Coordinates of C-alpha atoms and ligand atoms in Angstrom, one line a residue:
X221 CA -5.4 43.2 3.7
X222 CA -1.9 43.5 3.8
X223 CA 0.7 41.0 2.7
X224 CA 1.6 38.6 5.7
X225 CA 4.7 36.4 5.4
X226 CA 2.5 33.8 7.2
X227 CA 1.5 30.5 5.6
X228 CA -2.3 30.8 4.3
X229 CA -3.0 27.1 5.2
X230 CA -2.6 27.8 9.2
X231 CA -5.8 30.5 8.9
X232 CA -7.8 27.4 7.9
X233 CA -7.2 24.4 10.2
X234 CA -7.1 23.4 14.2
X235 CA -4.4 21.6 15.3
X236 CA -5.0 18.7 18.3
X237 CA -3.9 20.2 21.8
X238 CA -1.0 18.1 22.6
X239 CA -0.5 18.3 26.6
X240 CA 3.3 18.2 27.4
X241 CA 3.8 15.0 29.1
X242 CA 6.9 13.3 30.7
X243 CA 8.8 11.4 28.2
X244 CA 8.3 7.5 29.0
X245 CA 11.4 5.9 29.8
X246 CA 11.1 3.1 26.9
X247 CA 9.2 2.8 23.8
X248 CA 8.9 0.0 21.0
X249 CA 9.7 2.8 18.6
X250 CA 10.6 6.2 18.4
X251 CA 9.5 8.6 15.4
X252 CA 11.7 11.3 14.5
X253 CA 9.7 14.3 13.3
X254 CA 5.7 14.9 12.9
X255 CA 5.1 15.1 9.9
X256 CA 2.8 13.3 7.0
X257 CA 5.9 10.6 6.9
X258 CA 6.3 10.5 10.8
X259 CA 2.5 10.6 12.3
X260 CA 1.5 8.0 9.1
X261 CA 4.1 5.5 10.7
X262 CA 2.8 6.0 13.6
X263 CA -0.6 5.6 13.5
X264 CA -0.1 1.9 11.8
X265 CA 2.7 0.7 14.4
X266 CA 0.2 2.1 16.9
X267 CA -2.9 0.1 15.3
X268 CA -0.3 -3.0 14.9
X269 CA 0.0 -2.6 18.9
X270 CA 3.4 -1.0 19.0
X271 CA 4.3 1.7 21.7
X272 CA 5.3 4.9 20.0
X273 CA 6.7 8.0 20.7
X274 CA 6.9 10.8 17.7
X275 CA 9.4 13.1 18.9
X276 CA 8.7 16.7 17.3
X277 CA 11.4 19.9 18.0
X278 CA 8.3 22.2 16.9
X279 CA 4.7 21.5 16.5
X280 CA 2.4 18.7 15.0
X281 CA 3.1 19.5 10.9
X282 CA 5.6 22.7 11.6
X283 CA 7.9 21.4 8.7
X284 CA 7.2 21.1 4.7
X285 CA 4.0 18.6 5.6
X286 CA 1.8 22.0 6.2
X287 CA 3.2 24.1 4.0
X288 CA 3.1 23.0 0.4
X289 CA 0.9 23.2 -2.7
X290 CA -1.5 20.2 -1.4
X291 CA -0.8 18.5 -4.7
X292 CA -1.3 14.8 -4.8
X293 CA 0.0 13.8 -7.5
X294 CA 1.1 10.5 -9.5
X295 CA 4.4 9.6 -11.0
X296 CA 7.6 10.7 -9.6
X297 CA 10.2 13.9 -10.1
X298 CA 11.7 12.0 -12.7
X299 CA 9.9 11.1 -16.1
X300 CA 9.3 7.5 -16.7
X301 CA 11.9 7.3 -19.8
X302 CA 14.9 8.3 -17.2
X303 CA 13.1 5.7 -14.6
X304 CA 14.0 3.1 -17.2
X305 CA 17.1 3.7 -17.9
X306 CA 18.1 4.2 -14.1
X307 CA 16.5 1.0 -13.2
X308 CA 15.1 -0.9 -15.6
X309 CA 11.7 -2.1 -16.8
X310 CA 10.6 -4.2 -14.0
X311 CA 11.4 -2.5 -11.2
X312 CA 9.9 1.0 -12.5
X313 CA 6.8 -0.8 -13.1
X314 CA 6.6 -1.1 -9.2
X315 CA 8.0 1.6 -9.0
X316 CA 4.8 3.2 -11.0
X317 CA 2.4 1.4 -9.6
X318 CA 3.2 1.7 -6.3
X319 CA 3.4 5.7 -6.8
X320 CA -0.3 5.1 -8.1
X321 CA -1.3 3.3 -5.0
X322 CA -0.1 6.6 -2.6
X323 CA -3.0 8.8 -3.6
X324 CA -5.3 5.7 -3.0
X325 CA -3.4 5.5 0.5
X326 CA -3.7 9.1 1.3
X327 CA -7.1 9.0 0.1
X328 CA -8.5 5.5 2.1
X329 CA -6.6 7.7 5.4
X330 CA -9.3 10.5 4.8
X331 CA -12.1 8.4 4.6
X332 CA -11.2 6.2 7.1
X333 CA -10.1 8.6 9.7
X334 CA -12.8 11.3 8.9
X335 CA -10.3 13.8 8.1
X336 CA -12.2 17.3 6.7
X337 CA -9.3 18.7 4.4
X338 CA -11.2 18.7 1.0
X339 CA -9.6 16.0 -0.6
X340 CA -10.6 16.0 -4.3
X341 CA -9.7 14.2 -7.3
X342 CA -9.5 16.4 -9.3
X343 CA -6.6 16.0 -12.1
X344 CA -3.3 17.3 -12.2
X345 CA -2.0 19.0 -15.4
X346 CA 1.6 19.5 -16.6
X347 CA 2.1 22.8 -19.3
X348 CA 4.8 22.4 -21.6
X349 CA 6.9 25.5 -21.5
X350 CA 8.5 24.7 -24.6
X351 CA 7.6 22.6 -27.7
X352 CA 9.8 20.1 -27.6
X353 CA 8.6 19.5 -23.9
X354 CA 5.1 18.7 -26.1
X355 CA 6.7 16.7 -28.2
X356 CA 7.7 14.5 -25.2
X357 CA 4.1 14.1 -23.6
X358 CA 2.7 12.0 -26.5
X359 CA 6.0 9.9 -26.0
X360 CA 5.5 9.4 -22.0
X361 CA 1.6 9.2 -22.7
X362 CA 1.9 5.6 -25.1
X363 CA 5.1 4.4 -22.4
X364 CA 3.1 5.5 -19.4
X365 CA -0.1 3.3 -21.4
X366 CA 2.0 0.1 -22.4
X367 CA 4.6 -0.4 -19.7
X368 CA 2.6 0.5 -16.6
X369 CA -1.0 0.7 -17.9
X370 CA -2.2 3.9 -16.8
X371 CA -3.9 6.3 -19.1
X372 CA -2.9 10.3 -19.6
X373 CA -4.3 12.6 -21.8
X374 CA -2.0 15.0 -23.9
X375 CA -4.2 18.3 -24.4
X376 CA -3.0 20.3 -27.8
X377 CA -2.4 23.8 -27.5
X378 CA -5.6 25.0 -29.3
X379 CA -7.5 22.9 -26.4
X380 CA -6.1 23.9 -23.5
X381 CA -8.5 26.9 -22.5
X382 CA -10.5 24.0 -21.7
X383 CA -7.9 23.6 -18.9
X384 CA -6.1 26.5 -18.3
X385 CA -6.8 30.4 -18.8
X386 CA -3.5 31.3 -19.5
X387 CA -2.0 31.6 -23.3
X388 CA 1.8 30.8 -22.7
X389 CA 1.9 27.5 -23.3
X390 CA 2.6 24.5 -26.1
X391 CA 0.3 22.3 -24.6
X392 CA -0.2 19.8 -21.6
X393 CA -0.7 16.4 -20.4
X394 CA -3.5 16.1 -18.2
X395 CA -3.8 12.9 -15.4
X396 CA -7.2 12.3 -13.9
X397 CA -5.9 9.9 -11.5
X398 CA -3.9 12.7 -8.9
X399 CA -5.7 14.8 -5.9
X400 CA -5.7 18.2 -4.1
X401 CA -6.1 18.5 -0.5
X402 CA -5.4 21.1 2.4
X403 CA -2.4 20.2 3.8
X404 CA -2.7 21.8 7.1
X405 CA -5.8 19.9 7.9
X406 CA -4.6 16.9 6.3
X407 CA -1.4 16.8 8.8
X408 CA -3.6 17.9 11.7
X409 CA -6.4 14.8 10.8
X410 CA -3.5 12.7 10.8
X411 CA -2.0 14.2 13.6
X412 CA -5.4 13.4 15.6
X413 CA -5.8 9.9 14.1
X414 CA -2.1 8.7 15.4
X415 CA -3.0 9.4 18.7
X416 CA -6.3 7.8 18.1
X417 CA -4.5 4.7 17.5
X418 CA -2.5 5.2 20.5
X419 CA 0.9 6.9 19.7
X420 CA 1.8 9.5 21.9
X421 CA 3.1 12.8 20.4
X422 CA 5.9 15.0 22.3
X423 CA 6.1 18.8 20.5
X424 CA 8.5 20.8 21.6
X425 CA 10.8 17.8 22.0
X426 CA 14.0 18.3 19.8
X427 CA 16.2 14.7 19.2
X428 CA 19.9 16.0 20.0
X429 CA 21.7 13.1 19.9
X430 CA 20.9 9.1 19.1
X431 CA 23.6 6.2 20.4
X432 CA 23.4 2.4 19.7
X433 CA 22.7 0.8 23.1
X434 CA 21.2 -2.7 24.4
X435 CA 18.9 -3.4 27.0
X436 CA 18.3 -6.5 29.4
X437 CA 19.8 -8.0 26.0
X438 CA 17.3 -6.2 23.7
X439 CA 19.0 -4.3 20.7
X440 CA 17.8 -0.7 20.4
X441 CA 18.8 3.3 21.3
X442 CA 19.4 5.8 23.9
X443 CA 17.9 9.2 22.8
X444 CA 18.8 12.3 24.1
X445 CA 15.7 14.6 23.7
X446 CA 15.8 18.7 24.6
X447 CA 13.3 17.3 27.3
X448 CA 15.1 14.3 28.6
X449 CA 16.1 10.7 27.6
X450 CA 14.3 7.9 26.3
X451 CA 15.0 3.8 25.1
X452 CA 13.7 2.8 21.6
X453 CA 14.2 -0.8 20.5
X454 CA 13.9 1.0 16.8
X455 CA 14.1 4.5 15.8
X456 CA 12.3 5.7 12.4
X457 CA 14.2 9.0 11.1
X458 CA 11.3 11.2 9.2
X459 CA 12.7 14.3 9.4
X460 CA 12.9 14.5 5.8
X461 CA 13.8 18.6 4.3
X462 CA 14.6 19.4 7.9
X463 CA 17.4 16.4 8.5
X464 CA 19.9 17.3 10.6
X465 CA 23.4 16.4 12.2
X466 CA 22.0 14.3 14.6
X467 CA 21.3 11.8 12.1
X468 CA 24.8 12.7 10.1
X469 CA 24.5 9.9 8.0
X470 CA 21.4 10.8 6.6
X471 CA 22.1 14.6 6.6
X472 CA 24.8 13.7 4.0
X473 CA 22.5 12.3 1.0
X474 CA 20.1 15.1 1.1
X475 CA 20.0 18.6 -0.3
X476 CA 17.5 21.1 1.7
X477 CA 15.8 22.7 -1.1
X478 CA 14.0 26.2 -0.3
X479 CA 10.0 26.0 -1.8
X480 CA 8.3 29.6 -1.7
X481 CA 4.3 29.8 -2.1
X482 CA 2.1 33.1 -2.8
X483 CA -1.5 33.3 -2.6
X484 CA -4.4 35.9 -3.6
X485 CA -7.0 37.2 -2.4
X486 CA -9.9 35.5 -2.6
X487 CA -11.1 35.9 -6.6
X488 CA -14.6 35.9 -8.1
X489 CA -15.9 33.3 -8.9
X490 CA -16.4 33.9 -12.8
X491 CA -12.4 35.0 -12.6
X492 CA -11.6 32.0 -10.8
X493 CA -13.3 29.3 -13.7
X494 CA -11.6 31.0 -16.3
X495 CA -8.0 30.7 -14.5
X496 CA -8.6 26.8 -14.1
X497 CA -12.0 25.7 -15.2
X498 CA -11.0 22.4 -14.1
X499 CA -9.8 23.2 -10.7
X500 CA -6.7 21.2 -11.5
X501 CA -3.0 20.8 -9.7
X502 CA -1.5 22.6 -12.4
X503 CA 2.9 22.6 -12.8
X504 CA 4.7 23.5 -15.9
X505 CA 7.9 21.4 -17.9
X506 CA 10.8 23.6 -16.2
X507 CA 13.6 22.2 -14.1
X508 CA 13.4 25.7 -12.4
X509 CA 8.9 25.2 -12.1
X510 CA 6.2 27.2 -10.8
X511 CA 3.2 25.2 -9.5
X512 CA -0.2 26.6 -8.8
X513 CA -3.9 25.8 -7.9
X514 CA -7.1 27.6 -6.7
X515 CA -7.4 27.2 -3.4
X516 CA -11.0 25.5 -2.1
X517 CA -11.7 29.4 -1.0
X518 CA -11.1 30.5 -4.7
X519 CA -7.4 31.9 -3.9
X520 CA -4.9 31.3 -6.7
X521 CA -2.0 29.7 -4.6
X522 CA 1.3 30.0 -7.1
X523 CA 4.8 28.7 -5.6
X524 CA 7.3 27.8 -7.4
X525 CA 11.7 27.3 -6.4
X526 CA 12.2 30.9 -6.4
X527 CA 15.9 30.7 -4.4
X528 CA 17.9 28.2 -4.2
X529 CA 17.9 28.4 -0.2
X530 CA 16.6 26.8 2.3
X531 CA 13.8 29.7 3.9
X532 CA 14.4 32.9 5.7
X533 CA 12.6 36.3 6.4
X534 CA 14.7 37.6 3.5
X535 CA 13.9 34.7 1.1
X536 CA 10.6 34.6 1.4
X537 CA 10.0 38.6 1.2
X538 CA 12.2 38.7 -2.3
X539 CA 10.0 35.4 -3.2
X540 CA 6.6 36.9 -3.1
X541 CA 8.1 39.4 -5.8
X542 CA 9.5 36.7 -8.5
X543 CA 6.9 34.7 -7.5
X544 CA 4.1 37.6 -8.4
X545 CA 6.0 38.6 -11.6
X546 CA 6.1 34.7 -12.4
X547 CA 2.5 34.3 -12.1
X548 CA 1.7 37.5 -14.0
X549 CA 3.4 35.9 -16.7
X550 CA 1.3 33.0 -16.5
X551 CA -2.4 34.7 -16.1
X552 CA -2.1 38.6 -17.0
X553 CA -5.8 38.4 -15.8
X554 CA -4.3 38.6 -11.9
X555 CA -2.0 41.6 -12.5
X556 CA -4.6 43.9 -10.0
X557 CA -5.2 40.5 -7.4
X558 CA -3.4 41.2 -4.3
X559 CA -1.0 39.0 -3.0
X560 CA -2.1 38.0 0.9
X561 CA 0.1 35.8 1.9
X562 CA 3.6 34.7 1.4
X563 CA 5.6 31.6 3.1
X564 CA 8.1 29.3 1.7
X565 CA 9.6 25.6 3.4
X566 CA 12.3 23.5 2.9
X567 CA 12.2 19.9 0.9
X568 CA 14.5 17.5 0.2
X569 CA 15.8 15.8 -2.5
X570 CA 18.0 13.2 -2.7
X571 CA 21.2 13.3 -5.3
X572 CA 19.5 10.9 -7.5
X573 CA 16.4 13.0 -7.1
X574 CA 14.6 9.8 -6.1
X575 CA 12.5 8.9 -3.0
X576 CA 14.7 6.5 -0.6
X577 CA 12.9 4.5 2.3
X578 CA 15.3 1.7 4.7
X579 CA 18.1 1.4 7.3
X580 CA 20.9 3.4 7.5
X581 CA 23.7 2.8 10.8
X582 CA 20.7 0.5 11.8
X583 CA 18.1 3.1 11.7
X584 CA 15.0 3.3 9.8
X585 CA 14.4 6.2 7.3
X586 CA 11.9 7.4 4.7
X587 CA 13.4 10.7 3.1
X588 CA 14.5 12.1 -0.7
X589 CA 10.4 13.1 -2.0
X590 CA 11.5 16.2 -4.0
X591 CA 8.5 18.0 -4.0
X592 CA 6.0 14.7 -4.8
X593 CA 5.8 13.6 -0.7
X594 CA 2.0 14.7 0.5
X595 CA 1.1 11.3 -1.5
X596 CA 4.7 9.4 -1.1
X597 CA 5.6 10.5 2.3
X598 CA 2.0 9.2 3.6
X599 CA 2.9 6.4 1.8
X600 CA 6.0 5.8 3.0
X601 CA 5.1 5.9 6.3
X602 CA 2.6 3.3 6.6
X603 CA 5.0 1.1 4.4
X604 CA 8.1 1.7 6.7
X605 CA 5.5 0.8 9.5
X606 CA 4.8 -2.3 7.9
X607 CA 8.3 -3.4 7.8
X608 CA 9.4 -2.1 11.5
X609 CA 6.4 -4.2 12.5
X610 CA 7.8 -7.1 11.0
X611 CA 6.4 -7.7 7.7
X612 CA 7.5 -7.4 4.1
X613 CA 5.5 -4.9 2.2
X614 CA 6.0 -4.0 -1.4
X615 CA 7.8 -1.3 -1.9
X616 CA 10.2 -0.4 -4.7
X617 CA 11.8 2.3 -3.5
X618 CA 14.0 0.1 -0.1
X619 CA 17.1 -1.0 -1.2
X620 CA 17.8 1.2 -4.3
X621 CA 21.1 2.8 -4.6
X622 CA 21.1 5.7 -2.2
X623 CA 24.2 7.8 -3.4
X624 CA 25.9 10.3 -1.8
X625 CA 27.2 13.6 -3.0
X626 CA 29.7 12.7 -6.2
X627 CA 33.2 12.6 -5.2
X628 CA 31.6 12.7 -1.3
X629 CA 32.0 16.8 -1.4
X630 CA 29.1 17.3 0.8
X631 CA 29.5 17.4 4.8
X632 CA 25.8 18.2 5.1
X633 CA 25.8 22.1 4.7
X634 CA 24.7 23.0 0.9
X635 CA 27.3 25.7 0.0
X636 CA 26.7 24.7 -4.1
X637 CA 23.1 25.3 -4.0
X638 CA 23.3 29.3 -5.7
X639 CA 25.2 27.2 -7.7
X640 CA 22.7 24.5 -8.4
X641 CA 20.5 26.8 -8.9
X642 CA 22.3 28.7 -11.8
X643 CA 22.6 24.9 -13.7
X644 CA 18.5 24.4 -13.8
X645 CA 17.9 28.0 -14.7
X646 CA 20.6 27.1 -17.7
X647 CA 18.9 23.9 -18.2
X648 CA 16.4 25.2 -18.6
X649 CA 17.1 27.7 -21.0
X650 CA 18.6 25.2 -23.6
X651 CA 16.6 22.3 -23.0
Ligands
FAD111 C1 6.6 25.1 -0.2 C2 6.5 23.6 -0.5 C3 5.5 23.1 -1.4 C4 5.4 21.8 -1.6 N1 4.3 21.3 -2.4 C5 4.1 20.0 -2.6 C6 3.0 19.6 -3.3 O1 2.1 20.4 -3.8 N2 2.8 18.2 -3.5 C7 3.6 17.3 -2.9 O2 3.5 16.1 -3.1 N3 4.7 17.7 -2.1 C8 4.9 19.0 -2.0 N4 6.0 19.5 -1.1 C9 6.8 18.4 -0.4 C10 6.0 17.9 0.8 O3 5.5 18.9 1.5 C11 7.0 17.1 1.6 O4 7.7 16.1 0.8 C12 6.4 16.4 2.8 O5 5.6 17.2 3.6 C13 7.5 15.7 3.7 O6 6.8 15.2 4.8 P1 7.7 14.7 6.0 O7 6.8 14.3 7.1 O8 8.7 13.7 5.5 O9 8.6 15.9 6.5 P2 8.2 17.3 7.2 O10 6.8 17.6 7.1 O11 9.2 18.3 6.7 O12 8.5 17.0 8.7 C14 9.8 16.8 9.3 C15 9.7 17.2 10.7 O13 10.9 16.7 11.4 C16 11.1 17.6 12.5 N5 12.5 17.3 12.9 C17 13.6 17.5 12.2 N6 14.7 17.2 13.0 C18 14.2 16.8 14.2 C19 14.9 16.4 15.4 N7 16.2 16.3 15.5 N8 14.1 16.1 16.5 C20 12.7 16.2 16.4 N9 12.1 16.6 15.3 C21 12.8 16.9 14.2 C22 10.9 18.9 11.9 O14 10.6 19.9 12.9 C23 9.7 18.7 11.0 O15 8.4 19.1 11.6 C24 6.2 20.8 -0.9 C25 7.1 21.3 0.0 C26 7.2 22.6 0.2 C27 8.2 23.1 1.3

C-alpha cells in the first residue's frame, strides 16, 4: 500500500449519523467544539437534565480528540518536583490525585456507555534519553510514593528488554496505572453516548461570534453560528488546540502546537512482541519527544513534535520522513516496515504548560492539556459539567494562575513557535 496522509484511526471506527437539524432558538448551554472535552460535558449536563447544544464547525471528533496516540496516561506534562515548587505540596497532591482519577473516568465512561475502542490498561513507560534523566526517575519514583502515594517502577538499563526492544536507552520508569485506547472510537462512543443522554449535536455548525446578552431577565449569550443564531444561558468553550478569535480571550493563553503521527504496516506478530513485549504507551525524557505504541492491529504508531507548526499538507509530508528516521533510530528492527499512513493535529498548551479549566469574560472553559488530554480532557469535561450544573466538584486545576504570554507579546497568532522550537531542541541537547 502506498503512504496515505490520512489519519489511520478513521479506517477503524463509525461515526453516529448526525442529521442536520434547525438550530433551537434557546438552550441551557451551549458547547463549543465536539470533542473528548466538549461531548464529555455534554453528556453529564444532559444526564443532569440540562438542554445542550454542542456546536461543531467540522465533524463529531475532527480536531486532536481523533487524532492522537490513544495514550491515557497519569501525571501531567510537568514532573512532580516542578509541580511543587509552582504550587506547593497540598495543592499538587490534588493535583496528582485528581490526574489519577481521569483514567478511572475515562475508563467507568467505556464500561458504562459500552464503548468498543479497546481500552486496556496496560502501563505506560518513559525511556530516559540521557543518564541523568535516569538518575531523576528514582528521585520522582520515592516523591511520587511519599507525597501522593502512588507506586512507579524505575526499570535499569540491563532490564528493559523486558519492556522495550530497542537498545538506545538509560533506562525507564514504568507506571501500571495508565491506559491505551482507540481514540477514534473512543470520541465516536462518546459522541453516541451524549446524544444518548439527550444533547443534541450540530456538525457543520462554526461559532463566529459570541455577545453577552439577557433574556426575559435571564443572564446568558447570543451566538452567531455559520447556520444561524441561538440563546445560551451559559456557554462552555472546548475548542481546546483549535481556539480561535472568536473566543479572543482565550485564543491569547494558548500556543497551537503541531503533533505528527506515523504508522506501519501491520507487523508479525513475533516482530511485534519483541518491539514492546508489554504492549506499553511508550514516550521518551526529551522536551522535543517521540511517543509510540503498537496499535491493537499490531501497527507500530510512532509520533512525535516533528515541526513546530500547527499542521498542513506540507508539514505532515516532511513529518512522516523525521518521523521514520526518528523511529529507525529507536528500533533498527523496522528499517524495511512500510510507513502507511501519515497525519498530524494541533494541541494546545498553555504558557505554564499546565491544564486550565474555569470562566473567562463569563464564559466557561476547559483548555491548556499539552499532549496528556484523552484522560484530562474527558475529565475535564464532566467536572466543568458538574460545576455549570451547579455544584462544586474537586478539581485542582480551576482557579490557578492562567498567565498570558510574558510581557503580553502574543495577539493569538504564534509567529515564535520556529523559534520555540529551536529552544527544546537546545534544551534538549544540554539538559
Ligand atoms: C497528534 C496528536 C497526538 C496526541 N496524543 C495524545 C496521547 O497519546 N495522549 C493524550 O493524552 N493526549 C494526546 N494528544 C492530545 C489530545 O488529543 C487532546 O488534548 C484532546 O483531544 C483535546 O480534546 P478537546 O475536546 O479539548 O479538543 P479537540 O478534540 O481538539 O476538539 C476541539 C473542537 O473544537 C472545534 N471548534 C474550534 N473552534 C470552533 C468554533 N468556533 N465553532 C465550533 N467548533 C469549533 C474544532 O473543530 C474541534 O473539533 C494528542 C494530540 C495530537 C494532535
Amino acid at each position: 500500500m502506498a503512504l496515505q496522509e490520512h489519519n489511520y484511526w478513521l479506517t477503524t471506527a463509525d461515526f453516529p449519523k448526525i442529521e442536520a437539524l434547525p438550530l433551537p432558538d434557546r438552550v441551557d448551554v451551549a458547547v463549543i467544539g465536539a470533542g473528548f472535552t466538549g461531548l464529555s460535558a455534554a453528556r453529564t449536563l444532559a444526564q443532569r437534565g440540562a438542554k445542550v447544544a454542542v456546536l461543531e464547525t467540522q465533524t463529531i471528533g475532527w480536531g486532536a480528540s481523533s487524532r492522537n496516540g490513544g495514550m491515557v496516561l497519569t501525571g501531567m506534562k510537568l514532573g512532580v518536583n516542578q509541580l511543587i515548587s509552582m504550587y506547593g505540596r497540598d495543592l499538587t497532591r490534588r493535583m496528582y490525585a485528581a490526574s489519577l482519577k481521569t483514567i478511572d473516568c475515562v475508563e467507568q465512561i467505556v464500561r458504562e456507555e459500552a464503548i468498543d475502542c479497546d481500552f486496556c490498561r496496560c502501563g505506560h513507560l518513559e525511556v530516559a534519553c540521557k543518564q541523568k534523566h535516569f538518575d531523576d526517575y528514582a528521585r520522582q519514583v520515592d516523591v511520587i510514593a511519599s507525597e501522593f502515594n502512588h507506586q512507579l517502577r524505575v526499570v535499569q538499563r540491563n532490564e528493559l528488554s523486558a519492556e522495550i526492544g530497542s537498545n538506545i536507552y538509560y533506562g525507564g520508569m514504568v507506571d501500571e496505572v495508565s491506559a491505551g485506547l482507540n481514540p477514534a472510537r473512543y470520541v465516536a462512543g462518546l459522541g453516541r453516548a451524549a446524544t444518548k443522554a439527550g444533547a443534541e449535536i450540530f456538525e457543520h455548525t462554526r461559532v463566529e461570534d459570541l455577545q453577552p446578552e439577557s433574556r426575559r431577565g435571564e443572564s446568558g449569550w447570543k451566538i452567531k453560528t455559520s447556520r444561524g443564531q441561538l440563546w445560551a444561558h451559559e456557554v462552555f468553550a472546548a475548542t481546546s488546540g483549535y481556539t480561535s478569535k472568536t473566543t479572543p480571550a482565550l485564543q491569547k493563553k494558548l500556543i497551537p502546537i503541531g503533533s505528527f503521527i506515523i504508522t506501519t504496516e501491520v507487523l508479525p506478530e513475533a516482530l511485534a512482541h519483541e518491539l514492546s513485549p508489554r504492549n506499553r504507551m511508550i514516550y521518551d525524557s526529551k522536551n522535543y519527544l517521540y511517543y509510540y505504541r503498537l496499535t491493537p492491529d499490531r501497527r507500530m504508531l510512532f509520533g512525535g513534535r516533528a515541526a513546530f507548526f500547527p499542521e498542513t499538507d506540507q508539514t505532515i509530508r516532511r513529518s512522516a520522513e523525521i518521523l521514520r528516521r526518528g523511529m529507525i533510530e529507536v528500533y533498527p528492527q523496522l528499517h524495511d516496515a512500510k510507513i502507511d499512513y501519515v497525519w498530524g493535529g494541533t494541541l494546545d498548551f498553555a504558557f505554564d504548560i499546565m491544564p486550565h479549566a474555569g470562566q473567562l469574560d463569563g464564559m466557561y472553559y476547559a483548555v491548556g492539556y499539552a499532549g496528556h488530554g484523552v484522560a484530562m480532557a474527558t475529565y475535564q469535561g464532566q467536572k466543568m459539567a458538574e460545576l455549570i450544573s451547579g455544584d462544586k466538584p474537586e478539581n485542582p486545576f480551576v482557579g490557578i494562575p492562567f498567565p498570558g504570554a510574558p510581557l503580553g507579546l502574543y495577539n493569538g497568532s504564534p509567529w515564535f513557535l520556529p523559534f520555540a522550537g529551536m529552544w527544546y531542541k537546545f534544551l534538549d541537547w544540554v539538559s
